[in-house]
């Protein structure tokens, strides 16, 4: 089962962070069709957030066709986002871990690593478009 976390410094609303974490778990194969998401009560207790925030996130996932609520039972994954590229994830994850280790050895903190990655990612994405 997925364990949600919130980053108050991200600038992303809490409900959207929950939606993104489910999407990422679906894309990486960590959640499969039929898996149950944590109950609203469990998420509220763990993250100390408003139940309406969790409900909004789950409604968004339902709207996208990724989850469905079963009254009295819970919310379940109805669709996966994995594709043929999933097989490459293991090797890429190893490469990324090595890169992260090098970044830490170079003295970069988490914010610096994230800034470097996101800037490089955006630049590369824009170059691919052009």
PDB file of N, CA, C and O in Angstrom, residues 55-126:
ATOM      1  N   UNK A  55     -10.290  13.553   0.241  1.00  0.00           N
ATOM      2  CA  UNK A  55     -11.455  13.270  -0.601  1.00  0.00           C
ATOM      3  C   UNK A  55     -11.326  13.933  -1.962  1.00  0.00           C
ATOM      4  O   UNK A  55     -11.663  13.333  -2.991  1.00  0.00           O
ATOM      5  N   UNK A  56     -10.819  15.166  -1.988  1.00  0.00           N
ATOM      6  CA  UNK A  56     -10.628  15.864  -3.255  1.00  0.00           C
ATOM      7  C   UNK A  56      -9.619  15.130  -4.136  1.00  0.00           C
ATOM      8  O   UNK A  56      -9.826  14.968  -5.340  1.00  0.00           O
ATOM      9  N   UNK A  57      -8.543  14.655  -3.535  1.00  0.00           N
ATOM     10  CA  UNK A  57      -7.529  13.909  -4.291  1.00  0.00           C
ATOM     11  C   UNK A  57      -8.126  12.619  -4.847  1.00  0.00           C
ATOM     12  O   UNK A  57      -7.938  12.291  -6.023  1.00  0.00           O
ATOM     13  N   UNK A  58      -8.876  11.901  -4.020  1.00  0.00           N
ATOM     14  CA  UNK A  58      -9.466  10.646  -4.471  1.00  0.00           C
ATOM     15  C   UNK A  58     -10.517  10.883  -5.548  1.00  0.00           C
ATOM     16  O   UNK A  58     -10.616  10.112  -6.495  1.00  0.00           O
ATOM     17  N   UNK A  59     -11.276  11.967  -5.437  1.00  0.00           N
ATOM     18  CA  UNK A  59     -12.250  12.303  -6.489  1.00  0.00           C
ATOM     19  C   UNK A  59     -11.534  12.611  -7.808  1.00  0.00           C
ATOM     20  O   UNK A  59     -11.998  12.238  -8.878  1.00  0.00           O
ATOM     21  N   UNK A  60     -10.416  13.301  -7.726  1.00  0.00           N
ATOM     22  CA  UNK A  60      -9.622  13.605  -8.928  1.00  0.00           C
ATOM     23  C   UNK A  60      -9.146  12.308  -9.589  1.00  0.00           C
ATOM     24  O   UNK A  60      -9.211  12.160 -10.809  1.00  0.00           O
ATOM     25  N   UNK A  61      -8.671  11.371  -8.787  1.00  0.00           N
ATOM     26  CA  UNK A  61      -8.224  10.080  -9.320  1.00  0.00           C
ATOM     27  C   UNK A  61      -9.390   9.317  -9.949  1.00  0.00           C
ATOM     28  O   UNK A  61      -9.234   8.672 -10.981  1.00  0.00           O
ATOM     29  N   UNK A  62     -10.566   9.422  -9.334  1.00  0.00           N
ATOM     30  CA  UNK A  62     -11.760   8.783  -9.906  1.00  0.00           C
ATOM     31  C   UNK A  62     -12.118   9.439 -11.234  1.00  0.00           C
ATOM     32  O   UNK A  62     -12.424   8.749 -12.210  1.00  0.00           O
ATOM     33  N   UNK A  63     -12.066  10.761 -11.270  1.00  0.00           N
ATOM     34  CA  UNK A  63     -12.384  11.512 -12.493  1.00  0.00           C
ATOM     35  C   UNK A  63     -11.443  11.108 -13.642  1.00  0.00           C
ATOM     36  O   UNK A  63     -11.855  11.042 -14.795  1.00  0.00           O
ATOM     37  N   UNK A  64     -10.185  10.828 -13.300  1.00  0.00           N
ATOM     38  CA  UNK A  64      -9.199  10.418 -14.305  1.00  0.00           C
ATOM     39  C   UNK A  64      -9.323   8.942 -14.663  1.00  0.00           C
ATOM     40  O   UNK A  64      -8.601   8.451 -15.528  1.00  0.00           O
ATOM     41  N   UNK A  65     -10.215   8.232 -13.979  1.00  0.00           N
ATOM     42  CA  UNK A  65     -10.402   6.811 -14.254  1.00  0.00           C
ATOM     43  C   UNK A  65      -9.323   5.926 -13.661  1.00  0.00           C
ATOM     44  O   UNK A  65      -9.178   4.762 -14.050  1.00  0.00           O
ATOM     45  N   UNK A  66      -8.575   6.449 -12.697  1.00  0.00           N
ATOM     46  CA  UNK A  66      -7.485   5.688 -12.089  1.00  0.00           C
ATOM     47  C   UNK A  66      -7.903   4.966 -10.824  1.00  0.00           C
ATOM     48  O   UNK A  66      -7.219   4.039 -10.374  1.00  0.00           O
ATOM     49  N   UNK A  67      -9.015   5.382 -10.226  1.00  0.00           N
ATOM     50  CA  UNK A  67      -9.476   4.775  -8.981  1.00  0.00           C
ATOM     51  C   UNK A  67     -10.996   4.807  -8.935  1.00  0.00           C
ATOM     52  O   UNK A  67     -11.633   5.574  -9.661  1.00  0.00           O
ATOM     53  N   UNK A  68     -11.548   3.972  -8.074  1.00  0.00           N
ATOM     54  CA  UNK A  68     -12.993   3.938  -7.871  1.00  0.00           C
ATOM     55  C   UNK A  68     -13.269   3.674  -6.397  1.00  0.00           C
ATOM     56  O   UNK A  68     -12.609   2.837  -5.769  1.00  0.00           O
ATOM     57  N   UNK A  69     -14.238   4.415  -5.874  1.00  0.00           N
ATOM     58  CA  UNK A  69     -14.650   4.223  -4.482  1.00  0.00           C
ATOM     59  C   UNK A  69     -15.692   3.118  -4.411  1.00  0.00           C
ATOM     60  O   UNK A  69     -16.574   3.031  -5.266  1.00  0.00           O
ATOM     61  N   UNK A  70     -15.540   2.275  -3.411  1.00  0.00           N
ATOM     62  CA  UNK A  70     -16.547   1.249  -3.119  1.00  0.00           C
ATOM     63  C   UNK A  70     -17.090   1.582  -1.741  1.00  0.00           C
ATOM     64  O   UNK A  70     -16.394   1.389  -0.730  1.00  0.00           O
ATOM     65  N   UNK A  71     -18.321   2.120  -1.689  1.00  0.00           N
ATOM     66  CA  UNK A  71     -18.886   2.562  -0.405  1.00  0.00           C
ATOM     67  C   UNK A  71     -18.767   1.494   0.683  1.00  0.00           C
ATOM     68  O   UNK A  71     -19.094   0.333   0.477  1.00  0.00           O
ATOM     69  N   UNK A  72     -18.246   1.939   1.819  1.00  0.00           N
ATOM     70  CA  UNK A  72     -18.091   1.055   2.958  1.00  0.00           C
ATOM     71  C   UNK A  72     -16.878   0.146   2.892  1.00  0.00           C
ATOM     72  O   UNK A  72     -16.563  -0.558   3.843  1.00  0.00           O
ATOM     73  N   UNK A  73     -16.169   0.149   1.756  1.00  0.00           N
ATOM     74  CA  UNK A  73     -15.020  -0.742   1.592  1.00  0.00           C
ATOM     75  C   UNK A  73     -13.729   0.055   1.431  1.00  0.00           C
ATOM     76  O   UNK A  73     -12.725  -0.237   2.062  1.00  0.00           O
ATOM     77  N   UNK A  74     -13.731   1.062   0.571  1.00  0.00           N
ATOM     78  CA  UNK A  74     -12.538   1.866   0.339  1.00  0.00           C
ATOM     79  C   UNK A  74     -12.419   2.299  -1.103  1.00  0.00           C
ATOM     80  O   UNK A  74     -13.346   2.157  -1.898  1.00  0.00           O
ATOM     81  N   UNK A  75     -11.249   2.828  -1.437  1.00  0.00           N
ATOM     82  CA  UNK A  75     -10.961   3.296  -2.790  1.00  0.00           C
ATOM     83  C   UNK A  75      -9.903   2.382  -3.385  1.00  0.00           C
ATOM     84  O   UNK A  75      -8.880   2.108  -2.756  1.00  0.00           O
ATOM     85  N   UNK A  76     -10.158   1.929  -4.616  1.00  0.00           N
ATOM     86  CA  UNK A  76      -9.303   0.941  -5.255  1.00  0.00           C
ATOM     87  C   UNK A  76      -8.804   1.423  -6.607  1.00  0.00           C
ATOM     88  O   UNK A  76      -9.504   2.142  -7.317  1.00  0.00           O
ATOM     89  N   UNK A  77      -7.591   1.013  -6.953  1.00  0.00           N
ATOM     90  CA  UNK A  77      -6.990   1.342  -8.245  1.00  0.00           C
ATOM     91  C   UNK A  77      -7.748   0.588  -9.333  1.00  0.00           C
ATOM     92  O   UNK A  77      -8.002  -0.604  -9.210  1.00  0.00           O
ATOM     93  N   UNK A  78      -8.109   1.313 -10.385  1.00  0.00           N
ATOM     94  CA  UNK A  78      -8.855   0.698 -11.491  1.00  0.00           C
ATOM     95  C   UNK A  78      -8.055   0.626 -12.784  1.00  0.00           C
ATOM     96  O   UNK A  78      -8.486  -0.001 -13.744  1.00  0.00           O
ATOM     97  N   UNK A  79      -6.907   1.303 -12.801  1.00  0.00           N
ATOM     98  CA  UNK A  79      -6.129   1.361 -14.039  1.00  0.00           C
ATOM     99  C   UNK A  79      -4.670   1.581 -13.678  1.00  0.00           C
ATOM    100  O   UNK A  79      -4.353   2.260 -12.719  1.00  0.00           O
ATOM    101  N   UNK A  80      -3.785   1.010 -14.449  1.00  0.00           N
ATOM    102  CA  UNK A  80      -2.359   1.216 -14.235  1.00  0.00           C
ATOM    103  C   UNK A  80      -1.808   2.148 -15.306  1.00  0.00           C
ATOM    104  O   UNK A  80      -2.423   2.307 -16.355  1.00  0.00           O
ATOM    105  N   UNK A  81      -0.687   2.752 -15.037  1.00  0.00           N
ATOM    106  CA  UNK A  81      -0.047   3.642 -16.012  1.00  0.00           C
ATOM    107  C   UNK A  81       1.289   3.090 -16.476  1.00  0.00           C
ATOM    108  O   UNK A  81       2.041   3.780 -17.152  1.00  0.00           O
ATOM    109  N   UNK A  82       1.593   1.845 -16.114  1.00  0.00           N
ATOM    110  CA  UNK A  82       2.858   1.256 -16.549  1.00  0.00           C
ATOM    111  C   UNK A  82       2.793   0.945 -18.036  1.00  0.00           C
ATOM    112  O   UNK A  82       1.725   0.760 -18.600  1.00  0.00           O
ATOM    113  N   UNK A  83       3.940   0.909 -18.656  1.00  0.00           N
ATOM    114  CA  UNK A  83       4.014   0.573 -20.070  1.00  0.00           C
ATOM    115  C   UNK A  83       5.270  -0.256 -20.314  1.00  0.00           C
ATOM    116  O   UNK A  83       5.920  -0.702 -19.374  1.00  0.00           O
ATOM    117  N   UNK A  84       5.609  -0.441 -21.544  1.00  0.00           N
ATOM    118  CA  UNK A  84       6.756  -1.284 -21.901  1.00  0.00           C
ATOM    119  C   UNK A  84       8.069  -0.739 -21.331  1.00  0.00           C
ATOM    120  O   UNK A  84       9.028  -1.490 -21.171  1.00  0.00           O
ATOM    121  N   UNK A  85       8.128   0.539 -21.015  1.00  0.00           N
ATOM    122  CA  UNK A  85       9.377   1.126 -20.517  1.00  0.00           C
ATOM    123  C   UNK A  85       9.689   0.698 -19.080  1.00  0.00           C
ATOM    124  O   UNK A  85      10.791   0.942 -18.595  1.00  0.00           O
ATOM    125  N   UNK A  86       8.740   0.043 -18.411  1.00  0.00           N
ATOM    126  CA  UNK A  86       8.954  -0.355 -17.021  1.00  0.00           C
ATOM    127  C   UNK A  86      10.188  -1.238 -16.872  1.00  0.00           C
ATOM    128  O   UNK A  86      10.895  -1.163 -15.880  1.00  0.00           O
ATOM    129  N   UNK A  87      10.487  -2.050 -17.856  1.00  0.00           N
ATOM    130  CA  UNK A  87      11.653  -2.937 -17.791  1.00  0.00           C
ATOM    131  C   UNK A  87      12.959  -2.159 -17.670  1.00  0.00           C
ATOM    132  O   UNK A  87      13.919  -2.647 -17.068  1.00  0.00           O
ATOM    133  N   UNK A  88      12.997  -0.955 -18.196  1.00  0.00           N
ATOM    134  CA  UNK A  88      14.219  -0.142 -18.151  1.00  0.00           C
ATOM    135  C   UNK A  88      14.387   0.584 -16.823  1.00  0.00           C
ATOM    136  O   UNK A  88      15.473   1.100 -16.540  1.00  0.00           O
ATOM    137  N   UNK A  89      13.366   0.609 -16.005  1.00  0.00           N
ATOM    138  CA  UNK A  89      13.417   1.393 -14.773  1.00  0.00           C
ATOM    139  C   UNK A  89      14.514   0.947 -13.815  1.00  0.00           C
ATOM    140  O   UNK A  89      15.170   1.773 -13.199  1.00  0.00           O
ATOM    141  N   UNK A  90      14.718  -0.357 -13.674  1.00  0.00           N
ATOM    142  CA  UNK A  90      15.719  -0.853 -12.731  1.00  0.00           C
ATOM    143  C   UNK A  90      17.104  -0.326 -13.030  1.00  0.00           C
ATOM    144  O   UNK A  90      17.787   0.198 -12.148  1.00  0.00           O
ATOM    145  N   UNK A  91      17.509  -0.446 -14.269  1.00  0.00           N
ATOM    146  CA  UNK A  91      18.844   0.031 -14.661  1.00  0.00           C
ATOM    147  C   UNK A  91      18.939   1.556 -14.534  1.00  0.00           C
ATOM    148  O   UNK A  91      19.947   2.089 -14.041  1.00  0.00           O
ATOM    149  N   UNK A  92      17.899   2.252 -14.953  1.00  0.00           N
ATOM    150  CA  UNK A  92      17.912   3.712 -14.850  1.00  0.00           C
ATOM    151  C   UNK A  92      17.943   4.152 -13.386  1.00  0.00           C
ATOM    152  O   UNK A  92      18.614   5.133 -13.046  1.00  0.00           O
ATOM    153  N   UNK A  93      17.237   3.435 -12.525  1.00  0.00           N
ATOM    154  CA  UNK A  93      17.237   3.761 -11.096  1.00  0.00           C
ATOM    155  C   UNK A  93      18.647   3.595 -10.529  1.00  0.00           C
ATOM    156  O   UNK A  93      19.115   4.434  -9.758  1.00  0.00           O
ATOM    157  N   UNK A  94      19.355   2.536 -10.935  1.00  0.00           N
ATOM    158  CA  UNK A  94      20.737   2.337 -10.485  1.00  0.00           C
ATOM    159  C   UNK A  94      21.625   3.487 -10.947  1.00  0.00           C
ATOM    160  O   UNK A  94      22.431   4.009 -10.172  1.00  0.00           O
ATOM    161  N   UNK A  95      21.477   3.877 -12.206  1.00  0.00           N
ATOM    162  CA  UNK A  95      22.262   4.999 -12.738  1.00  0.00           C
ATOM    163  C   UNK A  95      21.961   6.284 -11.963  1.00  0.00           C
ATOM    164  O   UNK A  95      22.880   7.050 -11.645  1.00  0.00           O
ATOM    165  N   UNK A  96      20.699   6.494 -11.683  1.00  0.00           N
ATOM    166  CA  UNK A  96      20.309   7.700 -10.960  1.00  0.00           C
ATOM    167  C   UNK A  96      20.848   7.682  -9.524  1.00  0.00           C
ATOM    168  O   UNK A  96      21.315   8.708  -9.020  1.00  0.00           O
ATOM    169  N   UNK A  97      20.841   6.528  -8.881  1.00  0.00           N
ATOM    170  CA  UNK A  97      21.407   6.420  -7.527  1.00  0.00           C
ATOM    171  C   UNK A  97      22.902   6.757  -7.535  1.00  0.00           C
ATOM    172  O   UNK A  97      23.397   7.428  -6.627  1.00  0.00           O
ATOM    173  N   UNK A  98      23.614   6.268  -8.549  1.00  0.00           N
ATOM    174  CA  UNK A  98      25.044   6.589  -8.656  1.00  0.00           C
ATOM    175  C   UNK A  98      25.237   8.096  -8.840  1.00  0.00           C
ATOM    176  O   UNK A  98      26.126   8.706  -8.245  1.00  0.00           O
ATOM    177  N   UNK A  99      24.390   8.696  -9.685  1.00  0.00           N
ATOM    178  CA  UNK A  99      24.480  10.136  -9.920  1.00  0.00           C
ATOM    179  C   UNK A  99      24.200  10.899  -8.623  1.00  0.00           C
ATOM    180  O   UNK A  99      24.909  11.863  -8.297  1.00  0.00           O
ATOM    181  N   UNK A 100      23.192  10.452  -7.873  1.00  0.00           N
ATOM    182  CA  UNK A 100      22.874  11.111  -6.602  1.00  0.00           C
ATOM    183  C   UNK A 100      24.042  10.999  -5.622  1.00  0.00           C
ATOM    184  O   UNK A 100      24.357  11.965  -4.912  1.00  0.00           O
ATOM    185  N   UNK A 101      24.679   9.846  -5.581  1.00  0.00           N
ATOM    186  CA  UNK A 101      25.835   9.670  -4.698  1.00  0.00           C
ATOM    187  C   UNK A 101      26.954  10.632  -5.090  1.00  0.00           C
ATOM    188  O   UNK A 101      27.588  11.247  -4.223  1.00  0.00           O
ATOM    189  N   UNK A 102      27.195  10.793  -6.391  1.00  0.00           N
ATOM    190  CA  UNK A 102      28.216  11.735  -6.863  1.00  0.00           C
ATOM    191  C   UNK A 102      27.847  13.169  -6.482  1.00  0.00           C
ATOM    192  O   UNK A 102      28.721  13.954  -6.083  1.00  0.00           O
ATOM    193  N   UNK A 103      26.572  13.506  -6.612  1.00  0.00           N
ATOM    194  CA  UNK A 103      26.127  14.860  -6.267  1.00  0.00           C
ATOM    195  C   UNK A 103      26.341  15.135  -4.777  1.00  0.00           C
ATOM    196  O   UNK A 103      26.795  16.212  -4.395  1.00  0.00           O
ATOM    197  N   UNK A 104      26.034  14.150  -3.949  1.00  0.00           N
ATOM    198  CA  UNK A 104      26.243  14.317  -2.505  1.00  0.00           C
ATOM    199  C   UNK A 104      27.737  14.428  -2.175  1.00  0.00           C
ATOM    200  O   UNK A 104      28.127  15.238  -1.324  1.00  0.00           O
ATOM    201  N   UNK A 105      28.560  13.612  -2.841  1.00  0.00           N
ATOM    202  CA  UNK A 105      30.005  13.702  -2.623  1.00  0.00           C
ATOM    203  C   UNK A 105      30.544  15.066  -3.037  1.00  0.00           C
ATOM    204  O   UNK A 105      31.523  15.552  -2.468  1.00  0.00           O
ATOM    205  N   UNK A 106      29.888  15.682  -4.017  1.00  0.00           N
ATOM    206  CA  UNK A 106      30.294  17.014  -4.469  1.00  0.00           C
ATOM    207  C   UNK A 106      29.800  18.105  -3.511  1.00  0.00           C
ATOM    208  O   UNK A 106      30.103  19.279  -3.704  1.00  0.00           O
ATOM    209  N   UNK A 107      29.032  17.711  -2.494  1.00  0.00           N
ATOM    210  CA  UNK A 107      28.602  18.665  -1.483  1.00  0.00           C
ATOM    211  C   UNK A 107      27.220  19.261  -1.695  1.00  0.00           C
ATOM    212  O   UNK A 107      26.832  20.187  -0.990  1.00  0.00           O
ATOM    213  N   UNK A 108      26.463  18.752  -2.652  1.00  0.00           N
ATOM    214  CA  UNK A 108      25.129  19.290  -2.909  1.00  0.00           C
ATOM    215  C   UNK A 108      24.133  18.777  -1.872  1.00  0.00           C
ATOM    216  O   UNK A 108      24.153  17.598  -1.511  1.00  0.00           O
ATOM    217  N   UNK A 109      23.268  19.671  -1.398  1.00  0.00           N
ATOM    218  CA  UNK A 109      22.189  19.265  -0.492  1.00  0.00           C
ATOM    219  C   UNK A 109      20.960  18.920  -1.330  1.00  0.00           C
ATOM    220  O   UNK A 109      20.984  19.025  -2.565  1.00  0.00           O
ATOM    221  N   UNK A 110      19.895  18.485  -0.668  1.00  0.00           N
ATOM    222  CA  UNK A 110      18.699  18.039  -1.386  1.00  0.00           C
ATOM    223  C   UNK A 110      18.128  19.113  -2.312  1.00  0.00           C
ATOM    224  O   UNK A 110      17.771  18.824  -3.448  1.00  0.00           O
ATOM    225  N   UNK A 111      18.053  20.347  -1.825  1.00  0.00           N
ATOM    226  CA  UNK A 111      17.498  21.425  -2.646  1.00  0.00           C
ATOM    227  C   UNK A 111      18.359  21.688  -3.875  1.00  0.00           C
ATOM    228  O   UNK A 111      17.845  21.918  -4.964  1.00  0.00           O
ATOM    229  N   UNK A 112      19.658  21.648  -3.706  1.00  0.00           N
ATOM    230  CA  UNK A 112      20.564  21.879  -4.832  1.00  0.00           C
ATOM    231  C   UNK A 112      20.457  20.755  -5.855  1.00  0.00           C
ATOM    232  O   UNK A 112      20.460  21.000  -7.065  1.00  0.00           O
ATOM    233  N   UNK A 113      20.370  19.523  -5.371  1.00  0.00           N
ATOM    234  CA  UNK A 113      20.226  18.379  -6.269  1.00  0.00           C
ATOM    235  C   UNK A 113      18.929  18.496  -7.058  1.00  0.00           C
ATOM    236  O   UNK A 113      18.910  18.328  -8.283  1.00  0.00           O
ATOM    237  N   UNK A 114      17.849  18.818  -6.351  1.00  0.00           N
ATOM    238  CA  UNK A 114      16.554  18.952  -7.031  1.00  0.00           C
ATOM    239  C   UNK A 114      16.584  20.084  -8.047  1.00  0.00           C
ATOM    240  O   UNK A 114      16.091  19.938  -9.169  1.00  0.00           O
ATOM    241  N   UNK A 115      17.180  21.216  -7.685  1.00  0.00           N
ATOM    242  CA  UNK A 115      17.249  22.355  -8.599  1.00  0.00           C
ATOM    243  C   UNK A 115      18.062  21.995  -9.844  1.00  0.00           C
ATOM    244  O   UNK A 115      17.659  22.308 -10.973  1.00  0.00           O
ATOM    245  N   UNK A 116      19.189  21.334  -9.643  1.00  0.00           N
ATOM    246  CA  UNK A 116      20.027  20.932 -10.771  1.00  0.00           C
ATOM    247  C   UNK A 116      19.281  19.959 -11.675  1.00  0.00           C
ATOM    248  O   UNK A 116      19.267  20.110 -12.900  1.00  0.00           O
ATOM    249  N   UNK A 117      18.628  18.969 -11.078  1.00  0.00           N
ATOM    250  CA  UNK A 117      17.895  17.988 -11.870  1.00  0.00           C
ATOM    251  C   UNK A 117      16.769  18.643 -12.651  1.00  0.00           C
ATOM    252  O   UNK A 117      16.625  18.424 -13.859  1.00  0.00           O
ATOM    253  N   UNK A 118      15.948  19.450 -11.978  1.00  0.00           N
ATOM    254  CA  UNK A 118      14.791  20.057 -12.638  1.00  0.00           C
ATOM    255  C   UNK A 118      15.205  21.031 -13.732  1.00  0.00           C
ATOM    256  O   UNK A 118      14.595  21.066 -14.804  1.00  0.00           O
ATOM    257  N   UNK A 119      16.239  21.807 -13.501  1.00  0.00           N
ATOM    258  CA  UNK A 119      16.724  22.729 -14.525  1.00  0.00           C
ATOM    259  C   UNK A 119      17.222  21.959 -15.746  1.00  0.00           C
ATOM    260  O   UNK A 119      16.895  22.282 -16.887  1.00  0.00           O
ATOM    261  N   UNK A 120      17.983  20.906 -15.499  1.00  0.00           N
ATOM    262  CA  UNK A 120      18.499  20.080 -16.596  1.00  0.00           C
ATOM    263  C   UNK A 120      17.355  19.383 -17.323  1.00  0.00           C
ATOM    264  O   UNK A 120      17.337  19.323 -18.558  1.00  0.00           O
ATOM    265  N   UNK A 121      16.402  18.866 -16.567  1.00  0.00           N
ATOM    266  CA  UNK A 121      15.250  18.185 -17.158  1.00  0.00           C
ATOM    267  C   UNK A 121      14.455  19.128 -18.057  1.00  0.00           C
ATOM    268  O   UNK A 121      14.131  18.794 -19.189  1.00  0.00           O
ATOM    269  N   UNK A 122      14.175  20.329 -17.557  1.00  0.00           N
ATOM    270  CA  UNK A 122      13.400  21.306 -18.346  1.00  0.00           C
ATOM    271  C   UNK A 122      14.152  21.732 -19.595  1.00  0.00           C
ATOM    272  O   UNK A 122      13.574  21.846 -20.678  1.00  0.00           O
ATOM    273  N   UNK A 123      15.447  21.975 -19.453  1.00  0.00           N
ATOM    274  CA  UNK A 123      16.255  22.379 -20.604  1.00  0.00           C
ATOM    275  C   UNK A 123      16.263  21.281 -21.661  1.00  0.00           C
ATOM    276  O   UNK A 123      16.073  21.552 -22.852  1.00  0.00           O
ATOM    277  N   UNK A 124      16.470  20.049 -21.247  1.00  0.00           N
ATOM    278  CA  UNK A 124      16.488  18.929 -22.176  1.00  0.00           C
ATOM    279  C   UNK A 124      15.114  18.759 -22.832  1.00  0.00           C
ATOM    280  O   UNK A 124      15.029  18.466 -24.046  1.00  0.00           O
ATOM    281  N   UNK A 125      14.059  18.934 -22.078  1.00  0.00           N
ATOM    282  CA  UNK A 125      12.703  18.813 -22.645  1.00  0.00           C
ATOM    283  C   UNK A 125      12.461  19.885 -23.685  1.00  0.00           C
ATOM    284  O   UNK A 125      11.867  19.616 -24.733  1.00  0.00           O
ATOM    285  N   UNK A 126      12.914  21.104 -23.422  1.00  0.00           N
ATOM    286  CA  UNK A 126      12.720  22.188 -24.382  1.00  0.00           C
ATOM    287  C   UNK A 126      13.550  21.960 -25.634  1.00  0.00           C
ATOM    288  O   UNK A 126      13.121  22.273 -26.740  1.00  0.00           O
TER     289      UNK A 126
END
